[in-house]
Amino acid sequence: MRQGDPISPFLFVIVMEALSCMIRKACSLGIVKGVSLPNDGPVVSHLFYADDAIILGEWSRDNILNVVRIMRCFYACSGLQINFGKSNLFGIGVHLGEVEEMAVLVGCKAESLPFKYLGLTVGANMNRIFNWRPVFDIFEKRLSLWKDSFLSIGGRVTLIRSVLESLPSYYFSLYRAPAKVVEDLESLIRKFLWGGSSKEKKLHWVAWDRVASPKKMGGLGLHCLRDVNMALLAKWGWRYKNEKENLWVKVVNALHVGGSDWDFLPAKKAYGGVWCNIASVLKKPLVDNLPFRNLFKGVVGRGDNIMFWLDPWLYDVPLKEKFPSLFHLEVVKTCCVRDRLDGEGLWLWRHDPNSEVEEAEWQSLWVALGSVSLSDTPDRWSWLGYGSEGFSVAAVKKHLDSKKDYSSRFVMDWCKWVPQKCNIFAWRADMNRIPTVEALAKRGVVVIDDMCSFCNAGFDSVNHLFTACPLALGLWEKISYWCRIPNFFIFSFRDLLEIHNLGVRRASERKVLHGIVLSACWVLWKSRNSLRFNGKRCSVDEIFSEVRVVSFFWFKHRAKKGKLDWGDWCKFVNM
């Protein structure tokens, strides 16, 4: 096999499977002792991922030396030699001096927790902000390479979506991020979005809760990192209920099942750690004062994988919450549905229901169970949240967004064939969040010349620049004549954003007209800045010509349209 051959990784996995079989055989013969988990849990001896391996076991000289011997046997059989110089030995609850002595014997390095494995920090308390430093280092490294002063706001938004928001996803998919970490990461994103940095501070023109909301809800389409973290952690609750035979599920059950806190996801708080944080996220009220777990519902088939009292299956909440008195009487609180509905009628009570409350709950439960029947199909879980396509991280994020109140916001139509910077400019201008003299004065920035640069007769504001200034009115008159529509009647900037929906015209014409209006707003704003800061004045005809050229260039190269020549564009035909 040559290096780089597509089948070589597969062959490597096959060979490593042989090493896995050797370790399992050694464990079965008692040569190597793995980590035995309580409550009849599995014995974990090794974890492999590609060319990374972790071997776990009891701390003893014989156990460690036997592992080394297995490695040598593996080398003799396969030709793959373990590089002990790059390997580390850890001892949990063992004095570091003893670990160092054993490491010398093995020929590897002695280390202590925490350590990095597959890009994550193992053994660290991730509730401490200091342990999230690697994520901040990645952020700062990427931001230092980007020249934000040469990027438009559309380019910065694209980088945030495709890079910055994805950087912490690996950590977010396993660890619950402290509120301070989320706040600081979003602060770095906000500074980059508005062109600032750690040394230079610039105005943040739009509130973050508006920016970090979907476009169809009046936002900019970025994500709230807290919602991303919650959605990624919710995936583990879904997988826990659907992957009962996976090793990690068996490990969680061995460590956390039992105790007095009977719940949808077992978690012993005394152990702490990653799983307890995940369980607390799914338990905490987040949406409509309801926890995530209420969005999972079991669909009974054979009834052997859904817990009768602890899982929501008959109602949207577990039966233990619907019938608390009966749950208190239950002896086997982790019983499955089949245990109680297999036709034999076995109910294990501490004593028979005899009080008025217990008898009332028993009657209600008996009536509800009358409509339930078991079948030969396996149990499954359904997603009750946003979307009918089933559970996914994206569905959780959409569900979180759908429960927020955006009814008071104006939702702008975004034009696909116009550059994103123009769409964002129009989105900001509608909210009066562009740097006009009026907007700057509200934010404490004093500008001496506060009159319109075009006409010098009105205040430099969004409404005047785009709807009242004689130069703007002349531009809209030319555009309406060019596009063969009645003259614009506009009183605010929002009228410009909705003018393509007025009148009866084809959908394709509406899209073209909408893009032309956005292009005209962009060119008009650039002309205003050129006059105000460089003293370069443009006439209405020059601005109109620039609008036609710019919009033609954008439409020709960005719209999903056939061949279009300059003559047809100037006549506004074949749109």
Coordinates of C-alpha atoms in Angstrom, one line a residue:
M1 CA 0.0 0.0 0.0
R2 CA 1.2 3.5 -0.9
Q3 CA 0.8 6.3 1.6
G4 CA -2.4 8.2 0.8
D5 CA -4.2 5.3 -0.7
P6 CA -7.9 5.6 0.2
I7 CA -8.1 2.1 1.6
S8 CA -5.1 2.5 3.9
P9 CA -7.1 4.0 6.8
F10 CA -9.5 1.1 6.6
L11 CA -6.7 -1.5 6.8
F12 CA -5.3 0.4 9.8
V13 CA -8.7 0.1 11.5
I14 CA -8.7 -3.7 10.8
V15 CA -5.2 -4.1 12.3
M16 CA -6.2 -2.1 15.4
E17 CA -9.2 -4.3 15.8
A18 CA -6.7 -7.2 16.2
L19 CA -5.1 -5.2 19.1
S20 CA -8.6 -4.7 20.6
C21 CA -9.2 -8.5 20.4
M22 CA -5.9 -9.2 22.1
I23 CA -6.7 -6.9 25.0
R24 CA -10.2 -8.3 25.4
K25 CA -8.8 -11.8 25.4
A26 CA -6.2 -10.8 28.1
C27 CA -9.0 -9.4 30.2
S28 CA -11.1 -12.5 29.9
L29 CA -8.1 -14.6 31.0
G30 CA -7.4 -12.3 33.9
I31 CA -4.0 -11.3 32.6
V32 CA -5.1 -7.6 32.3
K33 CA -7.6 -6.1 34.7
G34 CA -9.7 -3.3 33.3
V35 CA -11.8 -0.8 35.2
S36 CA -14.9 -2.5 36.6
L37 CA -17.9 -0.2 36.9
P38 CA -20.4 -0.6 39.7
N39 CA -24.0 -1.9 39.5
D40 CA -23.1 -4.7 37.1
G41 CA -21.7 -2.2 34.6
P42 CA -19.2 -3.0 31.8
V43 CA -15.5 -3.5 32.3
V44 CA -13.7 -0.8 30.4
S45 CA -10.2 -1.8 29.3
H46 CA -9.4 0.3 26.2
L47 CA -10.8 3.0 24.0
F48 CA -9.5 3.4 20.4
Y49 CA -10.1 6.2 17.9
A50 CA -8.1 5.9 14.6
D51 CA -4.4 6.0 15.7
D52 CA -5.1 7.2 19.3
A53 CA -5.5 4.7 22.1
I54 CA -6.3 4.8 25.8
I55 CA -5.8 1.7 27.8
L56 CA -7.4 1.7 31.3
G57 CA -7.0 -0.7 34.2
E58 CA -6.3 -1.2 37.8
W59 CA -3.1 0.3 39.1
S60 CA -0.6 -2.5 39.7
R61 CA 2.9 -3.3 38.5
D62 CA 1.8 -6.6 37.0
N63 CA -1.2 -5.1 35.2
I64 CA 0.9 -2.4 33.6
L65 CA 3.7 -4.8 32.6
N66 CA 1.3 -7.2 31.0
V67 CA -0.1 -4.4 28.9
V68 CA 3.5 -3.6 27.7
R69 CA 3.9 -7.3 26.8
I70 CA 0.7 -7.3 24.8
M71 CA 2.1 -4.3 22.9
R72 CA 5.2 -6.2 22.1
C73 CA 3.2 -9.2 20.9
F74 CA 1.2 -6.9 18.7
Y75 CA 4.4 -5.5 17.2
A76 CA 5.7 -9.0 16.5
C77 CA 2.4 -9.9 14.7
S78 CA 1.6 -6.7 12.8
G79 CA 4.9 -4.7 12.5
L80 CA 3.2 -1.7 14.1
Q81 CA 5.3 -0.6 17.1
I82 CA 4.0 1.6 19.9
N83 CA 6.1 4.7 20.3
F84 CA 6.5 4.7 24.1
G85 CA 8.4 8.0 23.9
K86 CA 5.2 9.7 22.8
S87 CA 3.0 7.8 25.3
N88 CA 2.0 9.0 28.7
L89 CA 1.2 7.1 31.9
F90 CA -1.5 8.5 34.3
G91 CA -2.4 7.3 37.8
I92 CA -5.7 8.3 39.3
G93 CA -5.5 8.6 43.0
V94 CA -1.8 7.5 42.9
H95 CA 1.1 9.6 44.1
L96 CA 3.0 11.2 41.3
G97 CA 6.3 9.8 42.5
E98 CA 4.9 6.2 42.1
V99 CA 3.7 7.1 38.6
E100 CA 7.2 8.4 37.6
E101 CA 8.8 5.2 38.8
M102 CA 6.4 3.1 36.8
A103 CA 6.9 5.3 33.8
V104 CA 10.6 4.8 33.9
L105 CA 10.0 1.0 33.9
V106 CA 7.7 1.2 31.0
G107 CA 9.8 3.7 29.0
C108 CA 7.1 6.4 28.7
K109 CA 6.4 9.8 30.3
A110 CA 4.6 10.3 33.5
E111 CA 1.8 12.9 33.4
S112 CA -1.1 14.0 35.6
L113 CA -4.6 15.2 34.9
P114 CA -5.9 17.2 33.2
F115 CA -4.6 16.2 29.7
K116 CA -5.6 16.7 26.1
Y117 CA -7.2 13.9 24.1
L118 CA -8.8 14.3 20.7
G119 CA -8.7 18.1 21.1
L120 CA -10.7 18.1 24.4
T121 CA -9.4 18.6 28.0
V122 CA -10.0 15.4 30.0
G123 CA -10.1 15.6 33.8
A124 CA -10.5 19.4 34.0
N125 CA -13.4 21.2 35.8
M126 CA -15.1 22.9 32.8
N127 CA -17.2 25.0 35.1
R128 CA -14.1 27.1 35.6
I129 CA -13.5 29.8 33.1
F130 CA -9.8 29.3 33.0
N131 CA -10.2 25.9 31.4
W132 CA -11.9 27.4 28.4
R133 CA -8.7 29.3 27.5
P134 CA -8.0 27.0 24.5
V135 CA -11.2 28.2 22.9
F136 CA -10.3 31.9 23.4
D137 CA -6.8 31.2 22.0
I138 CA -8.3 29.8 18.8
F139 CA -10.6 32.8 18.5
E140 CA -7.8 35.3 18.9
K141 CA -5.6 33.4 16.5
R142 CA -8.2 33.5 13.8
L143 CA -9.0 37.1 14.4
S144 CA -5.4 38.1 14.3
L145 CA -5.1 36.7 10.7
W146 CA -8.1 38.5 9.3
K147 CA -7.8 42.1 8.1
D148 CA -11.2 43.3 9.2
S149 CA -10.5 46.9 7.9
F150 CA -10.4 45.4 4.3
L151 CA -13.7 43.5 4.8
S152 CA -17.2 44.7 4.2
I153 CA -19.7 44.0 6.9
G154 CA -21.1 41.3 4.6
G155 CA -17.7 39.6 4.5
R156 CA -17.4 39.8 8.3
V157 CA -20.9 38.3 8.7
T158 CA -19.9 35.4 6.4
L159 CA -16.7 34.7 8.3
I160 CA -18.7 34.8 11.6
R161 CA -21.2 32.3 10.3
S162 CA -18.8 29.9 8.7
V163 CA -15.8 30.1 11.1
L164 CA -16.2 31.9 14.4
E165 CA -19.6 30.4 15.3
S166 CA -18.2 26.9 14.5
L167 CA -15.0 27.2 16.5
P168 CA -16.4 26.5 19.9
S169 CA -18.9 23.8 18.7
Y170 CA -16.5 21.0 19.5
Y171 CA -16.3 22.1 23.2
F172 CA -20.0 23.1 23.2
S173 CA -21.0 19.6 22.0
L174 CA -19.8 18.1 25.3
Y175 CA -19.4 20.8 28.0
R176 CA -21.9 23.2 29.3
A177 CA -20.3 26.6 28.9
P178 CA -20.4 29.0 31.8
A179 CA -22.3 32.2 31.2
K180 CA -19.1 34.3 31.4
V181 CA -17.5 32.2 28.7
V182 CA -20.5 32.7 26.3
E183 CA -20.5 36.4 27.1
D184 CA -16.8 36.9 26.4
L185 CA -16.9 34.8 23.1
E186 CA -19.9 36.8 21.9
S187 CA -18.1 40.0 22.8
L188 CA -15.2 39.0 20.5
I189 CA -17.7 38.3 17.7
R190 CA -19.5 41.6 18.2
K191 CA -16.2 43.6 18.1
F192 CA -15.3 41.9 14.9
L193 CA -18.7 42.4 13.4
W194 CA -18.6 46.2 13.9
G195 CA -15.0 46.5 12.8
G196 CA -13.4 46.9 16.2
S197 CA -10.7 44.9 18.0
S198 CA -9.3 44.5 21.5
K199 CA -7.4 47.8 21.0
E200 CA -9.9 49.8 19.1
K201 CA -13.5 50.2 20.2
K202 CA -16.2 51.1 17.7
L203 CA -20.0 51.7 17.9
H204 CA -22.2 48.6 18.1
W205 CA -25.1 49.8 16.0
V206 CA -27.6 47.0 16.6
A207 CA -28.4 45.1 19.8
W208 CA -27.0 41.6 19.9
D209 CA -30.3 39.9 20.5
R210 CA -31.5 41.5 17.2
V211 CA -28.4 40.5 15.4
A212 CA -28.4 36.9 16.7
S213 CA -31.8 36.0 15.4
P214 CA -33.0 34.5 12.1
K215 CA -33.5 36.7 9.1
K216 CA -37.1 35.7 8.8
M217 CA -37.6 37.0 12.3
G218 CA -36.0 40.4 11.6
G219 CA -32.4 39.5 12.6
L220 CA -29.1 39.2 10.8
G221 CA -29.0 35.4 10.8
L222 CA -26.3 34.9 13.4
H223 CA -26.7 32.5 16.3
C224 CA -26.8 33.0 20.1
L225 CA -23.9 30.8 21.4
R226 CA -25.9 29.9 24.5
D227 CA -28.7 28.4 22.3
V228 CA -26.1 26.6 20.2
N229 CA -24.6 25.1 23.4
M230 CA -28.1 24.0 24.7
A231 CA -29.0 22.4 21.3
L232 CA -25.7 20.5 21.1
L233 CA -26.1 19.2 24.7
A234 CA -29.8 18.2 24.1
K235 CA -28.4 15.8 21.5
W236 CA -26.9 13.6 24.2
G237 CA -30.3 13.3 25.9
W238 CA -31.8 12.1 22.6
R239 CA -28.9 9.7 22.0
Y240 CA -29.2 8.3 25.5
K241 CA -32.8 7.3 24.9
N242 CA -32.1 5.9 21.4
E243 CA -28.7 4.1 21.8
K244 CA -29.3 1.8 24.8
E245 CA -26.6 -0.7 23.6
N246 CA -23.8 1.8 23.2
L247 CA -20.9 1.6 25.6
W248 CA -21.2 5.1 26.8
V249 CA -24.8 4.6 27.7
K250 CA -23.9 1.5 29.8
V251 CA -21.2 3.5 31.5
V252 CA -23.7 6.3 32.4
N253 CA -26.2 3.8 33.7
A254 CA -23.6 2.0 35.8
L255 CA -22.5 5.3 37.5
H256 CA -25.7 7.2 37.8
V257 CA -28.7 4.9 37.9
G258 CA -30.2 4.6 41.4
G259 CA -30.3 6.9 44.3
S260 CA -33.2 9.1 45.4
D261 CA -33.4 11.4 42.4
W262 CA -35.5 9.4 40.0
D263 CA -35.6 11.3 36.7
F264 CA -35.8 11.1 32.9
L265 CA -32.0 11.1 32.8
P266 CA -30.2 9.5 35.8
A267 CA -27.6 11.7 37.4
K268 CA -26.0 11.5 40.8
K269 CA -25.0 15.0 41.7
A270 CA -22.3 13.8 44.1
Y271 CA -20.3 12.6 41.1
G272 CA -20.6 15.9 39.2
G273 CA -18.8 16.1 35.9
V274 CA -19.9 16.2 32.3
W275 CA -23.0 14.0 32.4
C276 CA -24.5 15.8 35.4
N277 CA -24.2 19.1 33.6
I278 CA -25.9 17.6 30.5
A279 CA -28.8 16.3 32.7
S280 CA -29.2 19.6 34.4
V281 CA -29.5 21.4 31.0
L282 CA -32.3 19.0 29.9
K283 CA -34.0 19.4 33.3
K284 CA -33.8 23.2 33.5
P285 CA -36.9 25.1 32.3
L286 CA -35.8 26.9 29.1
V287 CA -38.7 27.2 26.6
D288 CA -42.2 28.2 27.8
N289 CA -41.1 27.4 31.3
L290 CA -40.8 23.8 30.2
P291 CA -37.6 21.7 30.2
F292 CA -36.1 20.1 27.0
R293 CA -37.0 16.6 28.2
N294 CA -40.7 17.5 27.7
L295 CA -40.1 17.6 24.0
F296 CA -39.1 13.9 23.9
K297 CA -41.9 11.3 24.0
G298 CA -41.7 7.6 23.9
V299 CA -43.8 5.6 21.4
V300 CA -44.4 2.1 22.8
G301 CA -43.8 -1.0 20.8
R302 CA -42.6 -4.0 22.7
G303 CA -42.3 -1.8 25.8
D304 CA -38.9 -3.1 26.9
N305 CA -36.9 0.1 26.4
I306 CA -39.2 2.7 27.8
M307 CA -39.5 3.1 31.6
F308 CA -43.0 3.1 32.8
W309 CA -42.8 5.8 35.5
L310 CA -39.7 7.8 34.5
D311 CA -40.1 8.3 30.7
P312 CA -42.8 10.4 29.1
W313 CA -44.8 8.0 26.9
L314 CA -48.5 8.0 27.9
Y315 CA -48.5 11.8 28.4
D316 CA -46.1 14.6 27.6
V317 CA -44.8 14.3 31.1
P318 CA -43.6 11.1 33.0
L319 CA -46.2 9.2 34.9
K320 CA -44.3 9.9 38.1
E321 CA -45.3 13.5 37.8
K322 CA -48.9 12.7 36.8
F323 CA -49.5 10.2 39.6
P324 CA -47.0 11.0 42.4
S325 CA -48.8 9.1 45.1
L326 CA -48.7 5.9 43.1
F327 CA -45.1 6.4 42.2
H328 CA -44.3 6.7 45.9
L329 CA -45.9 3.2 46.3
E330 CA -44.0 1.6 43.5
V331 CA -41.2 -0.7 44.6
V332 CA -39.3 -1.1 41.3
K333 CA -39.2 2.5 40.1
T334 CA -37.1 1.8 37.0
C335 CA -39.5 -0.8 35.7
C336 CA -40.2 -0.8 31.9
V337 CA -43.6 -0.6 30.3
R338 CA -43.7 -4.3 29.5
D339 CA -43.2 -5.1 33.2
R340 CA -46.5 -3.6 34.0
L341 CA -48.5 -4.3 30.8
D342 CA -47.5 -7.8 29.8
G343 CA -50.9 -9.2 30.6
E344 CA -50.0 -10.8 34.0
G345 CA -51.1 -7.7 35.9
L346 CA -48.1 -7.7 38.3
W347 CA -48.0 -4.4 40.3
L348 CA -45.4 -4.2 43.0
W349 CA -46.7 -1.8 45.7
R350 CA -45.4 -1.0 49.1
H351 CA -49.0 -1.5 50.1
D352 CA -52.2 -1.5 48.1
P353 CA -53.6 1.9 47.2
N354 CA -56.0 2.7 50.0
S355 CA -56.2 6.5 50.6
E356 CA -58.6 8.7 48.7
V357 CA -55.8 10.3 46.7
E358 CA -54.2 7.0 45.8
E359 CA -57.4 5.4 44.7
A360 CA -58.3 8.4 42.6
E361 CA -54.9 8.2 40.9
W362 CA -55.2 4.5 40.4
Q363 CA -58.6 4.8 38.7
S364 CA -57.3 7.6 36.4
L365 CA -54.2 5.5 35.5
W366 CA -56.2 2.4 34.9
V367 CA -58.5 4.2 32.5
A368 CA -55.6 5.8 30.6
L369 CA -53.8 2.4 30.2
G370 CA -56.9 0.9 28.7
S371 CA -56.0 2.4 25.3
V372 CA -52.4 1.0 25.4
S373 CA -51.4 -2.2 23.7
L374 CA -48.0 -3.8 23.2
S375 CA -46.7 -5.0 19.8
D376 CA -43.7 -6.7 18.2
T377 CA -42.2 -3.4 16.9
P378 CA -39.3 -1.9 18.8
D379 CA -39.9 1.1 21.0
R380 CA -38.9 4.5 19.6
W381 CA -38.8 8.1 20.5
S382 CA -40.5 11.1 18.8
W383 CA -39.6 14.8 18.8
L384 CA -42.4 17.1 19.9
G385 CA -40.5 20.3 19.2
Y386 CA -40.2 22.5 16.1
G387 CA -40.4 20.7 12.7
S388 CA -41.9 17.4 11.7
E389 CA -38.6 15.9 10.2
G390 CA -37.6 14.6 13.6
F391 CA -34.9 15.5 16.2
S392 CA -31.8 17.3 15.1
V393 CA -29.5 20.0 16.6
A394 CA -30.9 22.4 13.9
A395 CA -34.5 21.5 15.0
V396 CA -33.7 22.4 18.6
K397 CA -32.2 25.7 17.6
K398 CA -35.3 26.5 15.5
H399 CA -37.5 25.5 18.4
L400 CA -35.7 27.9 20.7
D401 CA -36.0 30.7 18.1
S402 CA -39.7 30.0 17.5
K403 CA -40.6 30.5 21.1
K404 CA -39.1 34.0 21.3
D405 CA -41.4 37.0 20.7
Y406 CA -40.5 38.8 17.5
S407 CA -43.9 40.1 16.7
S408 CA -42.9 43.8 17.0
R409 CA -40.1 43.5 14.5
F410 CA -40.2 44.4 10.8
V411 CA -39.0 41.5 8.6
M412 CA -37.2 42.8 5.5
D413 CA -37.1 40.9 2.3
W414 CA -33.5 40.0 1.5
C415 CA -32.5 40.1 -2.1
K416 CA -30.3 37.2 -3.2
W417 CA -28.7 38.8 -6.2
V418 CA -27.6 41.9 -4.4
P419 CA -24.3 41.6 -2.3
Q420 CA -24.9 41.0 1.4
K421 CA -23.4 44.3 2.3
C422 CA -26.2 46.1 0.5
N423 CA -28.9 44.0 2.2
I424 CA -27.3 44.6 5.6
F425 CA -27.1 48.3 4.9
A426 CA -30.8 48.4 4.1
W427 CA -31.6 46.3 7.2
R428 CA -29.7 48.8 9.4
A429 CA -31.1 51.9 7.6
D430 CA -34.7 50.8 8.4
M431 CA -33.8 50.8 12.1
N432 CA -31.9 54.2 11.7
R433 CA -28.7 52.3 12.6
I434 CA -26.4 53.8 10.0
P435 CA -23.9 56.6 10.8
T436 CA -26.0 59.7 9.8
V437 CA -25.5 62.9 11.8
E438 CA -28.8 62.2 13.6
A439 CA -27.9 58.7 14.6
L440 CA -24.4 59.7 15.8
A441 CA -25.8 62.6 17.9
K442 CA -28.1 60.1 19.7
R443 CA -25.0 58.1 20.6
G444 CA -23.1 61.1 21.9
V445 CA -20.9 61.8 18.8
V446 CA -20.9 65.5 18.0
V447 CA -20.7 66.5 14.3
I448 CA -20.4 70.2 13.6
D449 CA -22.0 70.1 10.1
D450 CA -25.4 68.5 10.6
M451 CA -27.1 69.5 7.3
C452 CA -27.6 67.3 4.3
S453 CA -24.6 67.3 2.1
F454 CA -26.7 67.1 -1.1
C455 CA -29.2 70.0 -0.6
N456 CA -27.9 71.7 2.6
A457 CA -31.6 72.3 3.4
G458 CA -32.4 69.4 5.7
F459 CA -31.1 67.5 8.6
D460 CA -28.7 64.6 7.8
S461 CA -31.0 61.7 8.7
V462 CA -32.1 58.5 7.1
N463 CA -35.6 59.7 6.1
H464 CA -34.3 63.0 4.7
L465 CA -31.4 61.4 2.7
F466 CA -33.5 58.7 1.1
T467 CA -37.1 60.1 0.9
A468 CA -37.1 63.9 1.2
C469 CA -33.9 65.2 -0.4
P470 CA -34.4 66.7 -3.9
L471 CA -31.5 64.6 -5.2
A472 CA -33.0 61.4 -3.9
L473 CA -36.5 62.3 -5.2
G474 CA -34.9 62.9 -8.6
L475 CA -33.2 59.5 -8.5
W476 CA -36.4 57.7 -7.6
E477 CA -38.2 59.4 -10.4
K478 CA -35.6 58.2 -13.0
I479 CA -35.7 54.7 -11.6
S480 CA -39.5 54.6 -11.8
Y481 CA -39.4 55.8 -15.4
W482 CA -36.6 53.2 -16.2
C483 CA -38.5 50.3 -14.6
R484 CA -41.8 51.4 -16.2
I485 CA -43.7 51.8 -13.0
P486 CA -45.6 54.8 -11.5
N487 CA -43.6 57.3 -9.6
F488 CA -42.6 56.3 -6.1
F489 CA -44.7 57.7 -3.2
I490 CA -42.5 57.3 -0.2
F491 CA -42.6 58.8 3.2
S492 CA -40.1 56.6 5.1
F493 CA -37.2 54.3 4.3
R494 CA -39.5 51.3 4.9
D495 CA -41.6 52.4 2.0
L496 CA -38.6 51.8 -0.2
L497 CA -38.2 48.3 1.2
E498 CA -41.8 47.4 0.4
I499 CA -42.3 49.2 -2.9
H500 CA -41.6 46.1 -5.0
N501 CA -44.7 44.4 -3.4
L502 CA -47.1 47.2 -4.6
G503 CA -49.0 46.8 -7.8
V504 CA -49.5 43.8 -10.0
R505 CA -46.3 42.4 -11.6
R506 CA -44.6 39.1 -12.1
A507 CA -42.5 37.6 -9.3
S508 CA -39.4 37.9 -11.3
E509 CA -40.0 41.6 -11.9
R510 CA -40.6 42.2 -8.2
K511 CA -37.2 40.6 -7.4
V512 CA -35.4 42.7 -9.9
L513 CA -37.1 45.9 -8.8
H514 CA -36.3 45.1 -5.1
G515 CA -32.6 44.6 -5.9
I516 CA -32.5 47.8 -8.0
V517 CA -33.9 49.8 -5.0
L518 CA -31.4 48.3 -2.6
S519 CA -28.6 49.0 -5.1
A520 CA -29.8 52.6 -5.5
C521 CA -29.8 53.1 -1.7
W522 CA -26.2 51.8 -1.5
V523 CA -25.0 54.0 -4.4
L524 CA -26.8 57.0 -2.9
W525 CA -25.2 56.4 0.5
K526 CA -21.7 56.0 -1.1
S527 CA -22.3 59.3 -3.0
R528 CA -23.2 61.1 0.2
N529 CA -20.0 59.8 1.9
S530 CA -17.9 60.8 -1.1
L531 CA -19.3 64.3 -1.0
R532 CA -19.1 64.7 2.8
F533 CA -15.6 63.4 3.3
N534 CA -13.9 63.9 -0.1
G535 CA -15.8 66.9 -1.5
K536 CA -16.7 65.0 -4.7
R537 CA -20.2 66.0 -5.9
C538 CA -22.3 63.9 -8.2
S539 CA -25.4 64.9 -10.2
V540 CA -28.6 62.9 -10.3
D541 CA -27.7 61.6 -13.8
E542 CA -24.3 60.4 -12.7
I543 CA -25.8 58.6 -9.6
F544 CA -28.5 57.0 -11.8
S545 CA -25.9 55.8 -14.3
E546 CA -23.9 54.3 -11.5
V547 CA -27.0 52.5 -10.2
R548 CA -27.7 51.0 -13.6
V549 CA -24.1 49.8 -14.1
V550 CA -23.7 48.4 -10.6
S551 CA -27.1 46.6 -10.6
F552 CA -26.5 45.2 -14.1
F553 CA -23.1 43.8 -13.0
W554 CA -24.6 42.2 -9.9
F555 CA -27.7 40.8 -11.6
K556 CA -25.7 39.4 -14.5
H557 CA -23.2 37.6 -12.3
R558 CA -25.2 36.7 -9.2
A559 CA -28.8 36.1 -10.3
K560 CA -30.0 32.7 -11.6
K561 CA -30.9 34.1 -15.0
G562 CA -30.0 33.4 -18.6
K563 CA -27.9 35.6 -20.8
L564 CA -28.8 39.3 -20.4
D565 CA -27.2 42.1 -22.4
W566 CA -26.8 45.7 -21.5
G567 CA -29.5 46.8 -24.0
D568 CA -32.2 44.7 -22.4
W569 CA -31.2 45.9 -19.0
C570 CA -31.4 49.6 -20.0
K571 CA -34.8 49.0 -21.5
F572 CA -35.9 46.8 -18.5
V573 CA -37.1 44.0 -20.7
N574 CA -36.8 40.2 -20.4
M575 CA -36.8 40.5 -16.6

